[in-house]
CSV table of C-alpha atoms and ligand atoms in Angstrom, one decimal:
chain,number,residue,atom,x,y,z
A,3,UNK,CA,0.0,0.0,0.0
A,4,UNK,CA,1.4,3.4,-0.8
A,5,UNK,CA,1.4,6.2,1.8
A,6,UNK,CA,-1.7,8.0,0.5
A,7,UNK,CA,-3.8,4.8,0.3
A,8,UNK,CA,-2.7,3.8,3.8
A,9,UNK,CA,-3.6,7.2,5.2
A,10,UNK,CA,-7.0,7.1,3.4
A,11,UNK,CA,-7.6,3.6,4.9
A,12,UNK,CA,-6.7,4.9,8.4
A,13,UNK,CA,-9.0,7.9,8.1
A,14,UNK,CA,-11.8,5.6,6.8
A,15,UNK,CA,-11.3,3.2,9.7
A,16,UNK,CA,-11.3,6.1,12.2
A,17,UNK,CA,-14.5,7.5,10.8
A,18,UNK,CA,-16.1,4.0,11.0
A,19,UNK,CA,-14.9,3.6,14.6
A,20,UNK,CA,-16.2,7.0,15.4
A,21,UNK,CA,-19.7,6.1,14.1
A,22,UNK,CA,-19.7,2.8,16.0
A,23,UNK,CA,-18.7,4.6,19.2
A,24,UNK,CA,-20.8,7.8,19.1
A,25,UNK,CA,-23.7,6.7,16.8
A,26,UNK,CA,-23.2,9.4,14.1
A,27,UNK,CA,-20.5,10.3,11.5
A,28,UNK,CA,-17.9,12.9,12.5
A,29,UNK,CA,-18.1,16.4,11.1
A,30,UNK,CA,-14.6,16.0,9.9
A,31,UNK,CA,-11.1,14.6,10.6
A,32,UNK,CA,-8.1,16.9,11.3
A,33,UNK,CA,-4.5,15.8,11.5
A,34,UNK,CA,-1.4,17.5,13.0
A,35,UNK,CA,2.2,16.2,13.0
A,36,UNK,CA,4.8,15.7,15.7
A,37,UNK,CA,8.2,17.3,15.1
A,38,UNK,CA,11.9,16.9,15.4
A,39,UNK,CA,14.1,19.9,16.0
A,40,UNK,CA,17.1,20.1,13.7
A,41,UNK,CA,18.8,22.7,16.0
A,42,UNK,CA,17.9,25.4,18.5
A,43,UNK,CA,17.1,23.9,21.8
A,44,UNK,CA,15.6,25.8,24.8
A,45,UNK,CA,16.0,28.9,22.8
A,46,UNK,CA,12.3,29.3,22.2
A,47,UNK,CA,11.4,30.6,25.7
A,48,UNK,CA,14.4,32.9,25.4
A,49,UNK,CA,12.8,34.6,22.5
A,50,UNK,CA,15.4,33.2,20.2
A,51,UNK,CA,15.6,31.0,17.1
A,52,UNK,CA,14.6,27.4,16.3
A,53,UNK,CA,14.7,25.2,13.3
A,54,UNK,CA,12.3,22.2,13.7
A,55,UNK,CA,10.3,20.4,11.1
A,56,UNK,CA,7.0,18.6,11.1
A,57,UNK,CA,7.4,14.9,10.7
A,58,UNK,CA,5.6,12.3,8.7
A,59,UNK,CA,3.8,11.0,11.8
A,60,UNK,CA,0.7,12.6,13.1
A,61,UNK,CA,-2.3,12.7,15.4
A,62,UNK,CA,-5.7,12.5,13.8
A,63,UNK,CA,-8.9,13.7,15.5
A,64,UNK,CA,-12.4,12.9,14.3
A,65,UNK,CA,-14.8,15.4,15.8
A,66,UNK,CA,-18.5,16.0,15.9
A,67,UNK,CA,-20.0,19.0,17.7
A,68,UNK,CA,-22.9,18.3,20.1
A,69,UNK,CA,-25.8,20.5,21.0
A,70,UNK,CA,-25.1,20.2,24.8
A,71,UNK,CA,-21.9,20.9,26.7
A,72,UNK,CA,-20.8,17.3,27.1
A,73,UNK,CA,-17.3,16.4,25.8
A,74,UNK,CA,-16.7,12.7,25.1
A,75,UNK,CA,-13.2,11.6,24.3
A,76,UNK,CA,-11.8,8.2,23.2
A,77,UNK,CA,-8.4,7.2,21.8
A,78,UNK,CA,-7.5,4.2,19.8
A,79,UNK,CA,-4.4,3.6,22.0
A,80,UNK,CA,-3.9,3.3,25.8
A,81,UNK,CA,-6.3,2.0,28.3
A,82,UNK,CA,-8.1,5.1,29.4
A,83,UNK,CA,-11.4,4.2,27.8
A,84,UNK,CA,-14.2,6.7,27.1
A,85,UNK,CA,-13.7,9.9,29.1
A,86,UNK,CA,-16.4,12.5,29.7
A,87,UNK,CA,-16.1,16.2,30.8
A,88,UNK,CA,-18.3,19.2,30.9
A,89,UNK,CA,-17.2,22.0,28.6
A,90,UNK,CA,-18.8,24.5,30.9
A,91,UNK,CA,-16.8,23.3,34.0
A,92,UNK,CA,-13.2,22.9,33.0
A,93,UNK,CA,-10.5,23.9,35.5
A,94,UNK,CA,-6.7,23.3,35.3
A,95,UNK,CA,-5.2,20.8,37.6
A,96,UNK,CA,-7.1,17.6,38.2
A,97,UNK,CA,-7.1,16.1,34.7
A,98,UNK,CA,-5.0,13.0,34.1
A,99,UNK,CA,-3.9,11.2,30.9
A,100,UNK,CA,-4.0,12.3,27.3
A,101,UNK,CA,-7.4,13.9,27.7
A,102,UNK,CA,-5.7,16.9,29.4
A,103,UNK,CA,-4.4,18.0,26.0
A,104,UNK,CA,-7.7,18.4,24.2
A,105,UNK,CA,-9.4,19.7,27.4
A,106,UNK,CA,-6.5,22.2,27.8
A,107,UNK,CA,-7.2,23.5,24.3
A,108,UNK,CA,-10.9,23.9,25.0
A,109,UNK,CA,-10.1,25.7,28.3
A,110,UNK,CA,-7.6,28.0,26.5
A,111,UNK,CA,-10.1,28.8,23.8
A,112,UNK,CA,-12.6,29.7,26.4
A,113,UNK,CA,-10.1,31.9,28.2
A,114,UNK,CA,-9.7,33.7,24.8
A,115,UNK,CA,-13.5,34.3,24.6
A,116,UNK,CA,-14.3,31.5,22.1
A,117,UNK,CA,-17.5,29.6,22.9
A,118,UNK,CA,-16.9,25.9,22.6
A,119,UNK,CA,-19.9,23.6,22.8
A,120,UNK,CA,-19.6,19.9,23.7
A,121,UNK,CA,-18.3,17.5,21.2
A,122,UNK,CA,-17.4,13.9,20.6
A,123,UNK,CA,-13.8,13.2,19.6
A,124,UNK,CA,-11.9,10.0,18.6
A,125,UNK,CA,-8.1,10.3,18.6
A,126,UNK,CA,-5.7,8.2,16.7
A,127,UNK,CA,-1.9,8.9,16.5
A,128,UNK,CA,1.3,7.3,15.2
A,129,UNK,CA,3.5,9.9,16.9
A,130,UNK,CA,5.4,7.8,19.5
A,131,UNK,CA,4.4,8.8,23.0
A,132,UNK,CA,7.0,10.1,25.4
A,133,UNK,CA,9.8,10.0,22.7
A,134,UNK,CA,10.4,13.7,22.7
A,135,UNK,CA,8.7,14.1,19.3
A,136,UNK,CA,5.8,16.3,20.6
A,137,UNK,CA,3.0,13.7,20.6
A,138,UNK,CA,1.1,16.0,23.0
A,139,UNK,CA,1.4,19.1,20.8
A,140,UNK,CA,0.3,17.0,17.8
A,141,UNK,CA,-2.9,16.3,19.7
A,142,UNK,CA,-3.4,19.9,20.8
A,143,UNK,CA,-2.7,21.2,17.2
A,144,UNK,CA,-5.2,18.7,15.7
A,145,UNK,CA,-7.8,19.7,18.2
A,146,UNK,CA,-7.3,23.5,17.9
A,147,UNK,CA,-7.4,23.2,14.1
A,148,UNK,CA,-10.6,21.3,14.3
A,149,UNK,CA,-12.3,23.5,16.8
A,150,UNK,CA,-11.1,26.7,15.1
A,151,UNK,CA,-13.0,25.6,12.0
A,152,UNK,CA,-16.0,24.0,13.6
A,153,UNK,CA,-16.7,27.0,16.0
A,154,UNK,CA,-15.9,29.6,13.3
A,155,UNK,CA,-13.5,31.2,15.7
A,156,UNK,CA,-11.3,32.5,12.9
A,157,UNK,CA,-8.1,32.3,14.8
A,158,UNK,CA,-4.8,33.1,13.1
A,159,UNK,CA,-1.9,30.6,13.2
A,160,UNK,CA,-0.1,33.0,15.6
A,161,UNK,CA,-3.1,32.9,18.0
A,162,UNK,CA,-3.4,29.1,17.8
A,163,UNK,CA,0.3,28.9,18.7
A,164,UNK,CA,-0.2,31.1,21.7
A,165,UNK,CA,-3.4,29.4,22.8
A,166,UNK,CA,-1.8,25.9,22.7
A,167,UNK,CA,1.1,27.3,24.6
A,168,UNK,CA,-1.3,28.6,27.2
A,169,UNK,CA,-3.0,25.2,27.4
A,170,UNK,CA,0.4,23.6,28.0
A,171,UNK,CA,1.6,26.1,30.5
A,172,UNK,CA,-1.6,26.8,32.5
A,173,UNK,CA,-3.7,23.7,32.1
A,174,UNK,CA,-1.2,20.8,31.6
A,175,UNK,CA,1.4,22.5,33.8
A,176,UNK,CA,4.4,22.3,31.5
A,177,UNK,CA,6.3,25.6,31.3
A,178,UNK,CA,7.2,25.1,27.6
A,179,UNK,CA,7.8,27.6,24.7
A,180,UNK,CA,6.2,27.9,21.2
A,181,UNK,CA,8.5,25.7,19.1
A,182,UNK,CA,6.6,22.4,19.0
A,183,UNK,CA,3.1,23.8,18.1
A,184,UNK,CA,4.7,26.2,15.6
A,185,UNK,CA,6.3,23.2,13.8
A,186,UNK,CA,3.1,21.2,13.9
A,187,UNK,CA,0.9,24.1,12.7
A,188,UNK,CA,3.3,25.6,10.2
A,189,UNK,CA,5.3,22.7,8.8
A,190,UNK,CA,5.6,22.2,5.1
A,191,UNK,CA,6.7,19.2,3.1
A,192,UNK,CA,10.4,19.2,2.3
A,193,UNK,CA,11.1,22.2,4.6
A,194,UNK,CA,12.3,23.1,8.0
A,195,UNK,CA,10.6,25.9,9.9
A,196,UNK,CA,13.0,28.7,10.8
A,197,UNK,CA,11.1,30.6,13.5
A,198,UNK,CA,12.0,33.8,15.3
A,199,UNK,CA,10.3,33.1,18.7
A,200,UNK,CA,10.2,36.8,19.6
A,201,UNK,CA,7.7,37.9,16.9
A,202,UNK,CA,6.8,34.5,15.3
A,203,UNK,CA,8.3,35.5,12.0
A,204,UNK,CA,8.7,32.3,9.9
A,205,UNK,CA,10.8,31.3,6.9
A,206,UNK,CA,10.6,27.9,5.4
A,207,UNK,CA,14.1,26.5,4.6
A,208,UNK,CA,14.4,23.6,2.2
A,209,UNK,CA,15.6,20.4,3.9
A,210,UNK,CA,15.7,17.6,1.4
A,211,UNK,CA,18.1,15.1,3.0
A,212,UNK,CA,17.4,12.4,0.5
A,213,UNK,CA,18.4,14.6,-2.4
A,214,UNK,CA,21.8,15.0,-0.7
A,215,UNK,CA,22.1,11.2,-0.2
A,216,UNK,CA,21.3,11.4,3.5
A,217,UNK,CA,18.7,10.2,5.9
A,218,UNK,CA,17.7,11.8,9.2
A,219,UNK,CA,17.5,9.0,11.7
A,220,UNK,CA,15.6,9.3,15.0
A,221,UNK,CA,16.9,7.2,17.8
A,222,UNK,CA,14.2,6.9,20.5
A,223,UNK,CA,16.2,6.0,23.6
A,224,UNK,CA,13.0,4.9,25.4
A,225,UNK,CA,14.0,7.0,28.4
A,226,UNK,CA,10.8,8.8,29.2
A,227,UNK,CA,10.8,12.4,30.2
A,228,UNK,CA,8.2,15.0,31.3
A,229,UNK,CA,8.5,18.7,30.8
A,230,UNK,CA,6.2,19.1,33.8
A,231,UNK,CA,9.1,17.8,36.0
A,232,UNK,CA,11.7,20.0,37.5
A,233,UNK,CA,14.6,19.9,35.0
A,234,UNK,CA,13.0,21.9,32.3
A,235,UNK,CA,11.6,24.5,34.7
A,236,UNK,CA,15.0,24.9,36.4
A,237,UNK,CA,16.7,25.6,33.1
A,238,UNK,CA,14.1,28.2,32.3
A,239,UNK,CA,14.6,29.8,35.7
A,240,UNK,CA,18.4,30.0,35.2
A,241,UNK,CA,17.8,31.7,31.8
A,242,UNK,CA,15.5,34.2,33.3
A,243,UNK,CA,18.0,34.9,36.1
A,244,UNK,CA,20.8,35.4,33.5
A,245,UNK,CA,18.7,37.8,31.5
A,246,UNK,CA,17.8,39.8,34.6
A,247,UNK,CA,21.5,40.1,35.8
A,248,UNK,CA,22.6,41.0,32.3
A,249,UNK,CA,19.9,43.6,32.0
A,250,UNK,CA,18.2,42.3,28.9
A,251,UNK,CA,14.6,41.5,28.1
A,252,UNK,CA,15.6,38.0,27.1
A,253,UNK,CA,18.8,36.0,26.4
A,254,UNK,CA,18.0,36.5,22.7
A,255,UNK,CA,19.5,40.0,23.2
A,256,UNK,CA,22.9,38.7,24.2
A,257,UNK,CA,25.5,38.2,21.4
A,258,UNK,CA,28.4,35.7,21.4
A,259,UNK,CA,30.7,38.7,21.6
A,260,UNK,CA,29.1,39.7,24.9
A,261,UNK,CA,29.9,36.4,26.6
A,262,UNK,CA,33.3,37.4,27.9
A,263,UNK,CA,31.8,40.3,29.8
A,264,UNK,CA,28.9,38.2,30.9
A,265,UNK,CA,31.2,35.6,32.5
A,266,UNK,CA,32.3,38.3,35.0
A,267,UNK,CA,28.8,39.1,36.0
A,268,UNK,CA,27.2,35.7,36.4
A,269,UNK,CA,27.8,32.8,38.7
A,270,UNK,CA,29.5,29.8,37.1
A,271,UNK,CA,26.4,27.7,36.6
A,272,UNK,CA,24.2,30.5,35.3
A,273,UNK,CA,27.0,31.5,32.9
A,274,UNK,CA,27.1,28.1,31.4
A,275,UNK,CA,23.3,28.0,31.0
A,276,UNK,CA,23.5,31.4,29.3
A,277,UNK,CA,26.4,30.4,27.1
A,278,UNK,CA,24.4,27.5,25.7
A,279,UNK,CA,21.5,29.7,24.7
A,280,UNK,CA,23.7,32.4,23.2
A,281,UNK,CA,25.8,30.0,21.2
A,282,UNK,CA,22.8,27.9,20.2
A,283,UNK,CA,21.0,30.9,18.7
A,284,UNK,CA,24.1,31.6,16.7
A,285,UNK,CA,24.2,28.0,15.5
A,286,UNK,CA,20.6,28.1,14.4
A,287,UNK,CA,21.4,31.1,12.2
A,288,UNK,CA,24.5,29.4,10.8
A,289,UNK,CA,22.6,26.3,10.1
A,290,UNK,CA,20.0,28.2,8.1
A,291,UNK,CA,22.7,30.0,6.1
A,292,UNK,CA,24.5,26.7,5.5
A,293,UNK,CA,21.4,24.9,4.5
A,294,UNK,CA,20.6,27.6,2.0
A,295,UNK,CA,24.1,28.0,0.6
A,296,UNK,CA,25.4,24.4,0.7
A,297,UNK,CA,22.7,22.0,1.7
A,298,UNK,CA,22.2,19.4,4.5
A,299,UNK,CA,25.5,17.6,4.0
A,300,UNK,CA,27.2,20.7,5.6
A,301,UNK,CA,25.4,21.1,8.9
A,302,UNK,CA,27.0,18.1,10.7
A,303,UNK,CA,29.5,20.0,12.8
A,304,UNK,CA,26.7,22.4,14.0
A,305,UNK,CA,24.6,19.5,15.1
A,306,UNK,CA,27.7,18.1,17.0
A,307,UNK,CA,28.5,21.4,18.6
A,308,UNK,CA,24.8,21.8,19.7
A,309,UNK,CA,24.9,18.4,21.4
A,310,UNK,CA,28.1,19.2,23.2
A,311,UNK,CA,26.7,22.5,24.5
A,312,UNK,CA,23.5,20.7,25.7
A,313,UNK,CA,25.6,18.0,27.4
A,314,UNK,CA,28.2,20.2,29.0
A,315,UNK,CA,26.7,23.7,29.5
A,316,UNK,CA,23.0,23.2,29.7
A,317,UNK,CA,23.2,19.7,31.2
A,318,UNK,CA,20.0,18.3,29.7
A,319,UNK,CA,21.4,15.2,28.0
A,320,UNK,CA,21.6,11.8,29.7
A,321,UNK,CA,23.9,8.7,29.3
A,322,UNK,CA,21.5,7.0,26.8
A,323,UNK,CA,21.3,10.1,24.6
A,324,UNK,CA,25.1,10.5,24.7
A,325,UNK,CA,25.5,6.9,23.8
A,326,UNK,CA,23.2,7.2,20.9
A,327,UNK,CA,24.9,10.3,19.6
A,328,UNK,CA,28.5,9.1,20.1
A,329,UNK,CA,27.8,5.7,18.6
A,330,UNK,CA,26.0,7.1,15.6
A,331,UNK,CA,28.9,9.5,15.0
A,332,UNK,CA,31.5,6.8,15.4
A,333,UNK,CA,29.8,4.6,12.8
A,334,UNK,CA,29.2,7.1,9.9
A,335,UNK,CA,26.6,9.8,10.9
A,336,UNK,CA,27.9,13.2,9.8
A,337,UNK,CA,26.3,15.0,12.8
A,338,UNK,CA,24.1,14.0,15.7
A,339,UNK,CA,22.4,15.6,18.7
A,340,UNK,CA,19.6,15.1,21.2
A,341,UNK,CA,16.4,16.7,20.1
A,342,UNK,CA,13.7,18.3,22.2
A,343,UNK,CA,13.5,19.2,25.8
A,344,UNK,CA,16.1,16.6,27.0
A,345,UNK,CA,16.5,14.3,30.0
A,346,UNK,CA,15.4,11.4,27.7
A,347,UNK,CA,13.5,11.1,24.5
A,348,UNK,CA,15.2,11.0,21.1
A,349,UNK,CA,18.4,11.8,19.4
A,350,UNK,CA,18.8,12.6,15.6
A,351,UNK,CA,21.6,11.5,13.4
A,352,UNK,CA,22.2,12.8,10.0
A,353,UNK,CA,23.5,9.9,8.1
A,354,UNK,CA,24.6,9.0,4.5
A,355,UNK,CA,22.3,6.5,3.0
A,356,UNK,CA,25.2,4.1,2.5
A,357,UNK,CA,26.0,4.1,6.3
A,358,UNK,CA,22.4,3.9,7.5
A,359,UNK,CA,22.3,0.2,8.3
A,360,UNK,CA,25.7,0.3,9.9
A,361,UNK,CA,24.6,3.2,12.2
A,362,UNK,CA,21.4,1.4,13.1
A,363,UNK,CA,23.2,-1.9,13.9
A,364,UNK,CA,25.9,-0.1,15.9
A,365,UNK,CA,23.4,1.8,18.1
A,366,UNK,CA,21.3,-1.3,18.8
A,367,UNK,CA,24.5,-3.2,19.7
A,368,UNK,CA,25.8,-0.5,21.9
A,369,UNK,CA,22.5,-0.3,23.9
A,370,UNK,CA,22.5,-4.1,24.3
A,371,UNK,CA,26.1,-4.1,25.5
A,372,UNK,CA,25.3,-1.4,28.0
A,373,UNK,CA,22.3,-3.5,29.3
A,374,UNK,CA,19.8,-0.8,28.1
A,375,UNK,CA,16.3,-1.2,26.6
A,376,UNK,CA,16.5,-1.6,22.8
A,377,UNK,CA,16.0,1.8,21.2
A,378,UNK,CA,13.6,2.4,18.3
A,379,UNK,CA,15.3,3.8,15.2
A,380,UNK,CA,13.4,5.2,12.2
A,381,UNK,CA,13.8,7.9,9.6
A,382,UNK,CA,11.7,11.1,9.4
A,383,UNK,CA,11.1,13.5,6.5
A,384,UNK,CA,9.7,17.0,6.7
A,385,UNK,CA,5.9,16.8,6.2
A,386,UNK,CA,2.9,19.1,6.0
A,387,UNK,CA,1.6,20.9,9.0
A,388,UNK,CA,-1.9,20.6,10.6
A,389,UNK,CA,-4.8,20.2,8.1
A,390,UNK,CA,-8.2,18.9,7.6
A,391,UNK,CA,-8.0,15.4,6.0
A,392,UNK,CA,-11.6,14.4,5.6
B,408,LIG,C1,10.2,21.1,24.6
B,408,LIG,C2,9.3,22.3,24.6
B,408,LIG,C3,9.7,23.4,23.6
B,408,LIG,C4,11.2,23.7,23.7
B,408,LIG,C5,12.0,22.4,23.7
B,408,LIG,C6,13.4,22.6,23.9
B,408,LIG,O1,10.0,20.4,23.4
B,408,LIG,O2,7.9,22.0,24.4
B,408,LIG,O3,8.9,24.5,23.8
B,408,LIG,O4,11.5,24.5,24.7
B,408,LIG,O5,11.5,21.5,24.7
B,408,LIG,O6,14.0,23.2,22.8
């Protein structure tokens, strides 16, 4: 089956399952992808630059509006069963499991003044959960795209980005930035999304690894992470402290040339956190210039430098991510780094097609030797952002 036929079959099966569960056909099916970040980590909440892309794995939500305020939610995975909530009585805090993502979106829309009636929703997703590929934002972006259309709210993409961030920050309780939902909402086939997180200006940058004889491998270490835990928040707090001491609105306003002076003003730990952000913003811009001028085969050293900075200065890597990165590099990848928030999740390895199998085998072998869970390894390509698919 080719990809389109498979996607059609999945959408058809989802619509059938929806009808069997809720007794009527959905009003439509909306899909939104997960993402990998090529480079630019933890720069988003510092009003800096990121370069993610939407991947060819996505969440699909079949939705039918109701005439009362009841929300009924079911997913094709997990064991949560049918969940029910009242659209008129949502509050942040007590909600558990995947349903906090759609309910958080409803709550954020209401905070913005959008009236959201009850609805039935069936979720299906092939974005791996907990792998650092933004499975939660894929759900949120599919839901907000569906509700924006069905309620006639007329939100811009910038507003949808901010509202899903508000859902994550205030309803889910994860103090994350705007990178993931921007990639999911604004992704385009064959392109990475170069985003200025200060004003949401976007440029699409061609990223056609295959044309350069390369693949982008994702190595899911199976080490689970949560951005609602302390590590992410403490990095964010260090960045805010650094900006305050340096007298800037955000670390985006600090240049590499300012680092010498900054080292005299900051404590050692805060300085290293700041140095990661400042040099990472610079690497994102270099990666964009290099991709445009020379193509993907030339960004390897920037990926490596980004990983070293996250490992040593920002300290968000972990032994499994380092093992994945080091092994991939030693067996033929031209650049590799952890991707996403860190403390687990996935690494990416830009690899010549001729070395792909060798890298896969070496990483699986290294994890087995170290007594670790077998990682999942797969390729991703830049795909379209959120859209209605039926
Ligand atoms: C997570 C967050 C993003 C971003 C990355 C790190 O994915 O959701 O907002 O901060 O971590 O770059």
